[in-house]
PDB file of C-alpha atoms in Angstrom:
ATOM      1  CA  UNK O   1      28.623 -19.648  25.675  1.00 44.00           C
ATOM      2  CA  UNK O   2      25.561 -21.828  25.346  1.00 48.00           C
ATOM      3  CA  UNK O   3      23.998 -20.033  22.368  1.00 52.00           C
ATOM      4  CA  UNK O   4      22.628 -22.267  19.323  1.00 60.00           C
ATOM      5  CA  UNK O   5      20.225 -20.255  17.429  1.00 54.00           C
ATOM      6  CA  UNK O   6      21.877 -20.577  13.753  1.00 57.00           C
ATOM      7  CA  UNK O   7      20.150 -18.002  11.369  1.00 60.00           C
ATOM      8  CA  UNK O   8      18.572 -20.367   8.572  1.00 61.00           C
ATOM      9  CA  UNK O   9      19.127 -17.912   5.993  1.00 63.00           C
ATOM     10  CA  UNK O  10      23.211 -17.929   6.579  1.00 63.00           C
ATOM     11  CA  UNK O  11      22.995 -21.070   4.240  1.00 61.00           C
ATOM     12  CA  UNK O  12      21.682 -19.139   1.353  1.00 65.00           C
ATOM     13  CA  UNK O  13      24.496 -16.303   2.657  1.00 69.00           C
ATOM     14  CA  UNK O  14      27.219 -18.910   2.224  1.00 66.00           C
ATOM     15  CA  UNK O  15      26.296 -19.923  -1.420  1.00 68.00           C
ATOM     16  CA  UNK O  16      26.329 -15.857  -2.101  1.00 73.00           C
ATOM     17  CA  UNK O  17      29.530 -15.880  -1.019  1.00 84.00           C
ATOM     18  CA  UNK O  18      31.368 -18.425  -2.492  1.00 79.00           C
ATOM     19  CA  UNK O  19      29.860 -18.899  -5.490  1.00 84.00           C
ATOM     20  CA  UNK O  20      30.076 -14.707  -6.943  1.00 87.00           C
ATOM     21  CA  UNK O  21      34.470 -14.601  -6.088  1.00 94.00           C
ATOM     22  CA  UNK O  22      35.712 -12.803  -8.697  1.00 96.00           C
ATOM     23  CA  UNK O  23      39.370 -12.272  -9.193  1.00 96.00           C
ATOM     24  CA  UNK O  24      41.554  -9.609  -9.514  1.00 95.00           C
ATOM     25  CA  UNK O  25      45.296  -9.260 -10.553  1.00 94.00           C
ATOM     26  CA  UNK O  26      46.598  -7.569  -7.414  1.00 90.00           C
ATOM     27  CA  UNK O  27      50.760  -7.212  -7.994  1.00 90.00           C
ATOM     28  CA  UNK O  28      50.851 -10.219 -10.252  1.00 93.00           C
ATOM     29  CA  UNK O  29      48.875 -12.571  -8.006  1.00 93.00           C
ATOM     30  CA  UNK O  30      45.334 -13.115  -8.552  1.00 96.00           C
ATOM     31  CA  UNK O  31      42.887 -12.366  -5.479  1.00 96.00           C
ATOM     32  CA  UNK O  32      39.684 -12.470  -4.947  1.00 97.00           C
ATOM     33  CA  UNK O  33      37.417  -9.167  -4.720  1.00 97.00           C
ATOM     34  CA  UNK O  34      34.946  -8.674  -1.459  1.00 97.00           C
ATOM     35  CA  UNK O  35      31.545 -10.874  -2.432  1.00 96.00           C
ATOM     36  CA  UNK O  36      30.144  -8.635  -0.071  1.00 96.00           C
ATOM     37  CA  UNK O  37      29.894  -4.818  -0.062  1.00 97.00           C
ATOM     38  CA  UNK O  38      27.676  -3.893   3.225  1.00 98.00           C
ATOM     39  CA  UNK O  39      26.629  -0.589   3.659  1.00 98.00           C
ATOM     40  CA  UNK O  40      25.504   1.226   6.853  1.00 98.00           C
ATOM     41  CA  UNK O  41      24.432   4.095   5.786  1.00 97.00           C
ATOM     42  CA  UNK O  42      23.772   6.414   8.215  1.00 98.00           C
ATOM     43  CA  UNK O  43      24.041   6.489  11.975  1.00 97.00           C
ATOM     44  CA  UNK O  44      20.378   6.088  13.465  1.00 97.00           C
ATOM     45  CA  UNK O  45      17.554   3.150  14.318  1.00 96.00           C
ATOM     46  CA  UNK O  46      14.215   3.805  15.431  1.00 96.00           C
ATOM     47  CA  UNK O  47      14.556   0.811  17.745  1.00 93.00           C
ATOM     48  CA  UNK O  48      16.933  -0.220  20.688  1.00 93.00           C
ATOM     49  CA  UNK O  49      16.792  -3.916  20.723  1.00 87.00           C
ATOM     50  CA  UNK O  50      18.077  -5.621  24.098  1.00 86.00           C
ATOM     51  CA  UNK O  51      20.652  -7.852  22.117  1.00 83.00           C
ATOM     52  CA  UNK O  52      21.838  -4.678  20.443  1.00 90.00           C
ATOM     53  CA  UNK O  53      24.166  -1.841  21.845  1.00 91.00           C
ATOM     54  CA  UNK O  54      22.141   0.268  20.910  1.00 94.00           C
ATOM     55  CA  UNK O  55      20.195  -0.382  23.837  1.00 93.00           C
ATOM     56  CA  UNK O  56      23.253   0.263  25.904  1.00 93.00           C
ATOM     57  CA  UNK O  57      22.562   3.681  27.534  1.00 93.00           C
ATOM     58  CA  UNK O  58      26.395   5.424  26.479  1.00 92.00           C
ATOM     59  CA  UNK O  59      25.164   4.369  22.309  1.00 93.00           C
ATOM     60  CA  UNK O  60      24.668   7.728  20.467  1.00 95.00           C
ATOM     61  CA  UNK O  61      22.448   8.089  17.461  1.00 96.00           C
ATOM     62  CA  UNK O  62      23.195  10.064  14.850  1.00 97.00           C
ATOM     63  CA  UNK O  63      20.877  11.231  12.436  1.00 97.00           C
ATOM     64  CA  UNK O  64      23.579  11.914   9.660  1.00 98.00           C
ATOM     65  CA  UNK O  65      23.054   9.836   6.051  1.00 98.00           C
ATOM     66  CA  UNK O  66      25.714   9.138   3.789  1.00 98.00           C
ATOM     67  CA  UNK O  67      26.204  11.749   0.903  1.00 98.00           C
ATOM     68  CA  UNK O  68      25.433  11.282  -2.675  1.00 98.00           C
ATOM     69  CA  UNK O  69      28.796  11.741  -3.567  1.00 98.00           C
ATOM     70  CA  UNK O  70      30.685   9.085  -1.381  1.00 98.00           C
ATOM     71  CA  UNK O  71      28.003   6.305  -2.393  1.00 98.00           C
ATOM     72  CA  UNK O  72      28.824   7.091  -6.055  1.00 98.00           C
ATOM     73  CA  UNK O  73      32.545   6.770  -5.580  1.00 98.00           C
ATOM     74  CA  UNK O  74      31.908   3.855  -4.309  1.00 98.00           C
ATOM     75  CA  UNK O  75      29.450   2.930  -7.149  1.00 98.00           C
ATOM     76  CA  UNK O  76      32.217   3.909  -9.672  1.00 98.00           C
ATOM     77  CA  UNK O  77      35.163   2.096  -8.521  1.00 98.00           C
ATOM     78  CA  UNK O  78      33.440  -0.959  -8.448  1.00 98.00           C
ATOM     79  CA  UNK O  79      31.729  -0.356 -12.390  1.00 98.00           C
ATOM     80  CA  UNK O  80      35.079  -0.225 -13.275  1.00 97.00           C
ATOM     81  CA  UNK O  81      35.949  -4.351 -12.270  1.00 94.00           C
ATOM     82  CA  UNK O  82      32.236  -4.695 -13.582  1.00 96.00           C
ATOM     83  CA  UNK O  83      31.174  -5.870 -10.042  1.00 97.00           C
ATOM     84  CA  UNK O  84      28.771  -9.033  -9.768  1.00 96.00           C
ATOM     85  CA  UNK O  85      29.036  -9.642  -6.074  1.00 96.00           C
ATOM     86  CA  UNK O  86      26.122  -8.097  -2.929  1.00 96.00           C
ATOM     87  CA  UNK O  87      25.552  -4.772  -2.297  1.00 97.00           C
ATOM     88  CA  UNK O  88      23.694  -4.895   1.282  1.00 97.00           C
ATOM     89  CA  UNK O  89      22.108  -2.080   2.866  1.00 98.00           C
ATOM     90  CA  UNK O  90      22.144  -2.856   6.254  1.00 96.00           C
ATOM     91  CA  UNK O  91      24.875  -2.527   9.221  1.00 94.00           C
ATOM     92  CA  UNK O  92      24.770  -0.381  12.546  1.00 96.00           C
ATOM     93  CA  UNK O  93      21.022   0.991  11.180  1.00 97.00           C
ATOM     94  CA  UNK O  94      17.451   0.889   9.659  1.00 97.00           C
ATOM     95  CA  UNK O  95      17.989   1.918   6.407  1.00 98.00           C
ATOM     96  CA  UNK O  96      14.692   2.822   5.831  1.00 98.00           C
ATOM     97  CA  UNK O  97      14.603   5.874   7.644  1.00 97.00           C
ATOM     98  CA  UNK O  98      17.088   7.341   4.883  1.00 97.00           C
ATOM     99  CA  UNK O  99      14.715   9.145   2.209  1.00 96.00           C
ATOM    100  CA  UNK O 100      17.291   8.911   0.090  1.00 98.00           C
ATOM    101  CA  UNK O 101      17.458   5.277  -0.066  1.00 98.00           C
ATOM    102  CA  UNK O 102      15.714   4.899  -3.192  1.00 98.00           C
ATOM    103  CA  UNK O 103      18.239   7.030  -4.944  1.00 98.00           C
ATOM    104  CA  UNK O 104      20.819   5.224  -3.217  1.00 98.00           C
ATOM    105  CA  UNK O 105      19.653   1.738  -4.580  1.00 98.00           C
ATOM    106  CA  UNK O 106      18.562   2.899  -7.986  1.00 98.00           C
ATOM    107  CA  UNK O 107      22.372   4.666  -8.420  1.00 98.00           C
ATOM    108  CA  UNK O 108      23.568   0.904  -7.387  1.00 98.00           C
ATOM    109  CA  UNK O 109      21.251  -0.705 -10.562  1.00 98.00           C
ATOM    110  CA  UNK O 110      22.794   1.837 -12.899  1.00 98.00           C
ATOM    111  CA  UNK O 111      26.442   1.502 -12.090  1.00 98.00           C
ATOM    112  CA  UNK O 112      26.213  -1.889 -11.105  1.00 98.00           C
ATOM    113  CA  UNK O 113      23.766  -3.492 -13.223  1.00 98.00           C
ATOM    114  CA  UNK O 114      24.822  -7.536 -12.736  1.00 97.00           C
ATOM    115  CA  UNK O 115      25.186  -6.863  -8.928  1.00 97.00           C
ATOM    116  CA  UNK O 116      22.637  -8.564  -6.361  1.00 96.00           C
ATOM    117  CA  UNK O 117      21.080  -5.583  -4.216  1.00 98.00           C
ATOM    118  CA  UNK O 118      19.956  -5.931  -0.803  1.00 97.00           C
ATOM    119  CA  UNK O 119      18.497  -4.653   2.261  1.00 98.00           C
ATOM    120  CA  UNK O 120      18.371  -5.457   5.607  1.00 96.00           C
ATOM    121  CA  UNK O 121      15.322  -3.681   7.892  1.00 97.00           C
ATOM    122  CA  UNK O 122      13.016  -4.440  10.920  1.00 95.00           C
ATOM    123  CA  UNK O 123       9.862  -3.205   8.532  1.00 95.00           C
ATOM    124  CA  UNK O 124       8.875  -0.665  10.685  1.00 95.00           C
ATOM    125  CA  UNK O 125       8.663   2.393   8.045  1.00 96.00           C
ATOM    126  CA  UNK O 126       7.570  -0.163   5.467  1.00 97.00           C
ATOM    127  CA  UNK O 127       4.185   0.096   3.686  1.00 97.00           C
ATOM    128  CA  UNK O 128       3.151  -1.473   0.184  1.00 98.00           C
ATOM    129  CA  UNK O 129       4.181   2.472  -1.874  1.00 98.00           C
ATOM    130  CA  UNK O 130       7.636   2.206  -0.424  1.00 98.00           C
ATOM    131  CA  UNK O 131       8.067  -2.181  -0.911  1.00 98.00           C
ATOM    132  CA  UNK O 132       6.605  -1.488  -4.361  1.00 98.00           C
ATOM    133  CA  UNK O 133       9.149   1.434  -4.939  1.00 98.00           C
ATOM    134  CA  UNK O 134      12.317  -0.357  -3.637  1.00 98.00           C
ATOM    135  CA  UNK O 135      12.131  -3.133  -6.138  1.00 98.00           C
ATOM    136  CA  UNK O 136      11.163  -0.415  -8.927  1.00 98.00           C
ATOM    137  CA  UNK O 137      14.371   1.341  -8.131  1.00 98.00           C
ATOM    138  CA  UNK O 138      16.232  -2.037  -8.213  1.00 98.00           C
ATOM    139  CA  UNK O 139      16.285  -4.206  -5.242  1.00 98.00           C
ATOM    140  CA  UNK O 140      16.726  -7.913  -5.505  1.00 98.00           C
ATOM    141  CA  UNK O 141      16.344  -8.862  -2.040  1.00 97.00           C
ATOM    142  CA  UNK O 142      14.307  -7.931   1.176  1.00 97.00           C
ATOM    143  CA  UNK O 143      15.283  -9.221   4.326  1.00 96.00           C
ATOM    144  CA  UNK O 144      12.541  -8.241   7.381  1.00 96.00           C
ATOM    145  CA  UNK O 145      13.217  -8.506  10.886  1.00 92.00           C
ATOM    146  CA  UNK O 146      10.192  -8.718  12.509  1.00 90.00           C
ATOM    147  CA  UNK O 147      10.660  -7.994  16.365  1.00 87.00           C
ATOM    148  CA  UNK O 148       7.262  -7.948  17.722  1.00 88.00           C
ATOM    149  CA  UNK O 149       5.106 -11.103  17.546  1.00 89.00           C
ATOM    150  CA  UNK O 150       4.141 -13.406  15.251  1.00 92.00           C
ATOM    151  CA  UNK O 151       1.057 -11.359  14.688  1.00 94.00           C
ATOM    152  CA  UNK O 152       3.479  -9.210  13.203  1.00 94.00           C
ATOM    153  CA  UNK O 153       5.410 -11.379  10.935  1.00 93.00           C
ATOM    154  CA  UNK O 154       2.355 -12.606   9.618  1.00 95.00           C
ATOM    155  CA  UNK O 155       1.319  -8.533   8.338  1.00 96.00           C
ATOM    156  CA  UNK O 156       4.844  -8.457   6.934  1.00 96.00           C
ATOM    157  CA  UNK O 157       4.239 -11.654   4.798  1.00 96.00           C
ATOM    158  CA  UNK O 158       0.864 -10.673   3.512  1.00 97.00           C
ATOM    159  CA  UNK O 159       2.661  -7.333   2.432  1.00 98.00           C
ATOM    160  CA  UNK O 160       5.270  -8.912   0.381  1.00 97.00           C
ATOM    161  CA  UNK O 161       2.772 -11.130  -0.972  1.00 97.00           C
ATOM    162  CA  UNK O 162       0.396  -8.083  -1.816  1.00 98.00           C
ATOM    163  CA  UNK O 163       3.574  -6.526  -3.689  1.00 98.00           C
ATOM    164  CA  UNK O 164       3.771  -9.738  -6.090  1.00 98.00           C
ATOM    165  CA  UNK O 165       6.919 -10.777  -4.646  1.00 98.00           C
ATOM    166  CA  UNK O 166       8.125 -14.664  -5.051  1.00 97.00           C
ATOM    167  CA  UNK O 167       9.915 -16.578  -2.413  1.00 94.00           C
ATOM    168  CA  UNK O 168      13.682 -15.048  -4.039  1.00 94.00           C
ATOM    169  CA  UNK O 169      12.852 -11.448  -3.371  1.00 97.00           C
ATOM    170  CA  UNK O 170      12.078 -11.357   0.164  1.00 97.00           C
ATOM    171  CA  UNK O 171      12.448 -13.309   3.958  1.00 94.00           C
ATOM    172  CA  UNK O 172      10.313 -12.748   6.920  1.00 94.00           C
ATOM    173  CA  UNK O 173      12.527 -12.952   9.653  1.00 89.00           C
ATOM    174  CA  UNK O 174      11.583 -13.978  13.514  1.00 87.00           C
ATOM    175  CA  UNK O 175      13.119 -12.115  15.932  1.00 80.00           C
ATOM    176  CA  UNK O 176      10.635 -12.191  18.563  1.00 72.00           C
ATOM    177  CA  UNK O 177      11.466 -15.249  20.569  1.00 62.00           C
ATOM    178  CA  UNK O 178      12.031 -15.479  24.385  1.00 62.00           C
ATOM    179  CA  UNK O 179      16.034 -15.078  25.238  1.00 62.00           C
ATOM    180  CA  UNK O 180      16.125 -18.546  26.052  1.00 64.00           C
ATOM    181  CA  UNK O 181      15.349 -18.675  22.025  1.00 64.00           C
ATOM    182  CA  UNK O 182      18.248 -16.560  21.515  1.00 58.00           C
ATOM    183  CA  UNK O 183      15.590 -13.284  20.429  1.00 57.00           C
ATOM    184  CA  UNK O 184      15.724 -15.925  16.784  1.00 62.00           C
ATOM    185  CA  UNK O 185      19.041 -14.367  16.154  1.00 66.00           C
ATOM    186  CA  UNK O 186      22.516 -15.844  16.098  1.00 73.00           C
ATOM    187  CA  UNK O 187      23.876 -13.819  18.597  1.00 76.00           C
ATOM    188  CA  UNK O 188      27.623 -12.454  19.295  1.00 86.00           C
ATOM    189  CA  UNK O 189      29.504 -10.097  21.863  1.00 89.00           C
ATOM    190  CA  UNK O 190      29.726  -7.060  18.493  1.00 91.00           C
ATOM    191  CA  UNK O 191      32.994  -7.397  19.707  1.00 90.00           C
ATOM    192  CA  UNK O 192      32.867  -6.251  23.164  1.00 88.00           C
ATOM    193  CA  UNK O 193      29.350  -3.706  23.052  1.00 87.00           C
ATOM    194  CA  UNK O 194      27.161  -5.993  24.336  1.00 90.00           C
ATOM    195  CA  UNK O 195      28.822  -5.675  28.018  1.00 91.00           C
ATOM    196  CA  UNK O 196      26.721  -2.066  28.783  1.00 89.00           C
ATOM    197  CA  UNK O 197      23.425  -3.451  26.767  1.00 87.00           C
ATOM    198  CA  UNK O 198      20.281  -4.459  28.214  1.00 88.00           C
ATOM    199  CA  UNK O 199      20.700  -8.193  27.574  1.00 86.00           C
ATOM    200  CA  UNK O 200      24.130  -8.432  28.739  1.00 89.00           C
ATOM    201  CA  UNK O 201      27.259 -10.682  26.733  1.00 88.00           C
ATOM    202  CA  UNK O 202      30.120 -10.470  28.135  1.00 91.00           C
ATOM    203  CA  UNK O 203      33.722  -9.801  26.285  1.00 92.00           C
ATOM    204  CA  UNK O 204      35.799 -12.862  26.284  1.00 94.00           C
ATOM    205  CA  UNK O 205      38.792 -13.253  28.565  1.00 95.00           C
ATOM    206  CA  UNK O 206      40.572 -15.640  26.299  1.00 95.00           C
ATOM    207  CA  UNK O 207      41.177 -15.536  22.486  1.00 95.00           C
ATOM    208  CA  UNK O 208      39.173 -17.840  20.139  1.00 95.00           C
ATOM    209  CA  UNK O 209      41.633 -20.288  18.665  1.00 96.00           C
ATOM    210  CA  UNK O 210      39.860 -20.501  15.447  1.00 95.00           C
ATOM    211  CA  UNK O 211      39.779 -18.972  12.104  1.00 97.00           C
ATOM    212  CA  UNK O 212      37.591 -16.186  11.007  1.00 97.00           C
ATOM    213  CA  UNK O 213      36.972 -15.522   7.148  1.00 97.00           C
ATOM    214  CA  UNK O 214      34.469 -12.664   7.485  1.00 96.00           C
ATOM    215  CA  UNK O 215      37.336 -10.080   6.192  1.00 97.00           C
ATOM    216  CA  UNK O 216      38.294 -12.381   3.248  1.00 97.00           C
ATOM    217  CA  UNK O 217      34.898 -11.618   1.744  1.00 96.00           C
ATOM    218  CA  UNK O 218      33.235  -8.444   3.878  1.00 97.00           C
ATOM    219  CA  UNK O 219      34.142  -4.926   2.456  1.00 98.00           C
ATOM    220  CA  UNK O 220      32.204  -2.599   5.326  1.00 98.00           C
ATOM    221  CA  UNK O 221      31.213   0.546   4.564  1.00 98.00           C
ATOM    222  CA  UNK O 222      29.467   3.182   7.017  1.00 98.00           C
ATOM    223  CA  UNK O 223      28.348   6.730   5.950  1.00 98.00           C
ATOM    224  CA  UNK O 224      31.330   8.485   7.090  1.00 98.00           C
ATOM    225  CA  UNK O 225      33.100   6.645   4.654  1.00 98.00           C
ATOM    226  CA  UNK O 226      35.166   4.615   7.003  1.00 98.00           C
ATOM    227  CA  UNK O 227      36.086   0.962   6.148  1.00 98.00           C
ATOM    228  CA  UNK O 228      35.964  -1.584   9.029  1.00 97.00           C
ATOM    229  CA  UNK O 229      37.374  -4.693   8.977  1.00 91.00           C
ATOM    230  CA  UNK O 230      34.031  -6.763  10.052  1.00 93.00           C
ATOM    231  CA  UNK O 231      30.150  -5.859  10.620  1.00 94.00           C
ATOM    232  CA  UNK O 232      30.450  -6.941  14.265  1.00 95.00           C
ATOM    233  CA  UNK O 233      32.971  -4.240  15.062  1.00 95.00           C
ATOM    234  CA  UNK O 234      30.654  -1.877  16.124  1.00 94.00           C
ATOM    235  CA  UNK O 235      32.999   0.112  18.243  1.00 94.00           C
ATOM    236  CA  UNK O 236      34.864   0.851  15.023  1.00 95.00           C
ATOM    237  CA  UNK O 237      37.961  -0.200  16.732  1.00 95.00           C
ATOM    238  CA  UNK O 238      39.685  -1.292  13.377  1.00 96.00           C
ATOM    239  CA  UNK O 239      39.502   1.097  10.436  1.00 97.00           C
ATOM    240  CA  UNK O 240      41.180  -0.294   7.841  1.00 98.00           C
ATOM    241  CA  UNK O 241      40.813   3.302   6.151  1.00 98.00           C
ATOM    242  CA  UNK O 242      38.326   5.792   4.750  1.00 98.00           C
ATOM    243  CA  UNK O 243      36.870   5.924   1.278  1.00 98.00           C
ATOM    244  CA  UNK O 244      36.746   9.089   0.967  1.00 98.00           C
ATOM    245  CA  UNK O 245      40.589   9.762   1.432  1.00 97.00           C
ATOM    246  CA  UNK O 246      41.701   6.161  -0.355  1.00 97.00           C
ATOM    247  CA  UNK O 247      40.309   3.648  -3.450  1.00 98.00           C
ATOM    248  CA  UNK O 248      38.440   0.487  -2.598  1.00 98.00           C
ATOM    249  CA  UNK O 249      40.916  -1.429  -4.179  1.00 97.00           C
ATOM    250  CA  UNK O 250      43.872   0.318  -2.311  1.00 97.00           C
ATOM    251  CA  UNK O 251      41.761  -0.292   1.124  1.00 98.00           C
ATOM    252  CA  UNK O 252      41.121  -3.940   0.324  1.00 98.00           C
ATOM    253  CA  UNK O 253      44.514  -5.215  -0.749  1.00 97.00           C
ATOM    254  CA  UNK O 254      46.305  -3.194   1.623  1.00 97.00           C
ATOM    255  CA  UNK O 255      49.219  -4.409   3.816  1.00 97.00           C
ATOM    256  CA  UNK O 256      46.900  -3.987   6.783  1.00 97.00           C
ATOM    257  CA  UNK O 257      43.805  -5.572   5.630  1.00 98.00           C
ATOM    258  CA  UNK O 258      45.607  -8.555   4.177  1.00 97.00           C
ATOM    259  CA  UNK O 259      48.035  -8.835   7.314  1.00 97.00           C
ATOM    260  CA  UNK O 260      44.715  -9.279   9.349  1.00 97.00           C
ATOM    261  CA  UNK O 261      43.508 -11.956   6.873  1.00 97.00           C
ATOM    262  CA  UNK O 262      46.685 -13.975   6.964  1.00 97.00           C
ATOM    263  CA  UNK O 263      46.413 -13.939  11.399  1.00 98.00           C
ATOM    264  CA  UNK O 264      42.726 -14.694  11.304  1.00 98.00           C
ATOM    265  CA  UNK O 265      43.380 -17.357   8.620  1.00 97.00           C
ATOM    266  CA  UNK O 266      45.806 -18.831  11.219  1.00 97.00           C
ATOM    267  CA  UNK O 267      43.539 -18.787  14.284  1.00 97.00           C
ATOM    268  CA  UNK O 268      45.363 -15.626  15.647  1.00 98.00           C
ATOM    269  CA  UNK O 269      43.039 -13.464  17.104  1.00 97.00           C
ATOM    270  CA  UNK O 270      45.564 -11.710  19.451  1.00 97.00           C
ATOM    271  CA  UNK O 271      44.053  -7.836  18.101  1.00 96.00           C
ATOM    272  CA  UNK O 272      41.647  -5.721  19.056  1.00 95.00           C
ATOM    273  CA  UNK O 273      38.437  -5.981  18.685  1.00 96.00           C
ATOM    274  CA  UNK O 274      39.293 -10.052  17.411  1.00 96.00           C
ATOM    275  CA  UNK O 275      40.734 -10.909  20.720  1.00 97.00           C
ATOM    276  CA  UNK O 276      37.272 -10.269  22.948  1.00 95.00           C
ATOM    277  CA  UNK O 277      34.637 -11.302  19.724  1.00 95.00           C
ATOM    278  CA  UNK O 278      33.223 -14.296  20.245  1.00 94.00           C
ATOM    279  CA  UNK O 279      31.587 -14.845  16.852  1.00 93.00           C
ATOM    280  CA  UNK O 280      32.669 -18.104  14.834  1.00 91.00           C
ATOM    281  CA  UNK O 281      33.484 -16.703  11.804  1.00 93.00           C
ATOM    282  CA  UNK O 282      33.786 -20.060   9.870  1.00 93.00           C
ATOM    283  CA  UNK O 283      30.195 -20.481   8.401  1.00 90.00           C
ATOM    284  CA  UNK O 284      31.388 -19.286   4.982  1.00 92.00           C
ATOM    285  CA  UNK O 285      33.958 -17.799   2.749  1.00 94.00           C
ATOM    286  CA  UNK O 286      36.660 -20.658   3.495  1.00 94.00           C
ATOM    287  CA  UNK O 287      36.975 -20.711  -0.318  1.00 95.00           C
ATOM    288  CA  UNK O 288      37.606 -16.991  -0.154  1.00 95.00           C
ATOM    289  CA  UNK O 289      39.994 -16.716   2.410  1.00 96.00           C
ATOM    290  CA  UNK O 290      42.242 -19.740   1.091  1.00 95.00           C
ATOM    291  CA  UNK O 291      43.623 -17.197  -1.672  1.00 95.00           C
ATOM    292  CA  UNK O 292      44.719 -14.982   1.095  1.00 95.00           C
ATOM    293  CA  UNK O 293      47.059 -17.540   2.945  1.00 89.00           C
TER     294      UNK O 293
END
């Protein structure tokens, strides 16, 4: 595929990962709980990015948020296993442009008080009132993509630093490189959209005959309330089910969702969207994906 660009910060992702499993006592067998809960919470960017789909001219945005109500079911369920894992804003979208988000995060601190908050944005709508405000409200963790120069990047540093925030709290991340750079992303396929987008990846032919753990630790959320199986789906081609209709815990231990782990554990990626994805899947959450053999 000739791609090497290897996101630094998947490192710190991987200790995240494996080292928050918690266990649960699904039908007399203890399994571990998603260390990740990633939220995309609404269906609309303010950029289209070459190595995204949403540059592809058929990608629709959607200017629809998640409601109050499904993020607090969602907040609730997982009070009730006194949840210590992520909770990552991020996903299909810039979260920022959701008004709401500061109720959104500050409902997450109150339910979910030992969790480790997140978001993911390209900095665009951010300014020192609304940094200052997302930490008040209970962020741990900013991660910026910064997309247009190192001039840029440099703006979004002195910003975190002008908010009083240590080297834990927040990552300035490069995305501005040439393509031969890889954009500074570790790029994938998203399982098939990159074929109409405006820096082309094609789908692969053949299988991957490897492993992929993603789903042994990734409980995806989007605002409709539909649960897919990884983040790099982005065609939604495998809904595992809909929070809205079903309980996390019914979703995540379900005969589908743990019939996926069990092929992906064994290199079978014979399934749509696994079978044309061409991401590695193995840079973390082995440990978590061992209880699920």
């Amino acid at each position: 595929m000739g791609r090497k660009f290897i996101d630094p910060n998947i490192k710190n992702k991987s200790k995240t990962v494996e080292d928050k499993i918690q266990l649960f006592e699904y039908q007399g067998i203890m399994l571990p709980l998603p260390t990740e809960i990633e939220i995309s919470e609404s269906g609309t960017c303010n950029r289209k990015c070459s190595f995204c789909p949403r540059s592809a001219p058929q990608f629709e945005d959607k200017k629809e948020f998640i409601s109050n109500l499904l993020h607090e079911k969602l907040c609730s369920e997982l009070k009730e296993f006194n949840y210590k894992g992520t909770i990552r804003y991020s996903g299909f979208v810039e979260p920022l442009l959701d008004k709401n988000i500061f109720k959104l995060i500050n409902m997450t601190r109150k339910y979910l008080p030992h969790s480790n908050i997140e978001m993911v944005t390209n900095g665009d709508p951010l300014n020192l009132e609304r940094l200052n405000k997302l930490f008040k409200n209970g962020l741990n963790r900013i991660l910026i993509s910064a997309y247009d120069g190192k001039i840029e990047a440099q703006k979004l540093e002195d910003l975190c630093l002008e908010a009083n925030l240590n080297a834990q709290q927040y990552i300035v991340r490069h995305r501005y490189y040439s393509k031969e750079k890889d954009f500074g992303i570790t790029l994938s396929n998203r399982s098939g959209l990159m074929e109409e987008a405006e820096f082309k990846i094609e789908s692969l032919k053949e299988p991957l005959k490897k492993p992929c753990y993603i789903p042994a630790y990734t409980f995806f959320l989007d605002y409709q309330g539909d649960v897919l199986m990884c983040p790099h789906d982005w065609g939604k081609k495998l809904i595992l089910g809909n929070l809205n209709q079903n309980k996390l815990l019914d979703i995540w231990f379900s005969k589908k969702s743990m019939s996926i782990r069990k092929m992906l554990n064994n290199s079978n990626r014979n399934f749509s969207p696994c079978s044309i994805c061409d991401v590695d899947g193995t840079m973390m959450g082995e440990k978590n994906s061992i209880y699920f053999n």
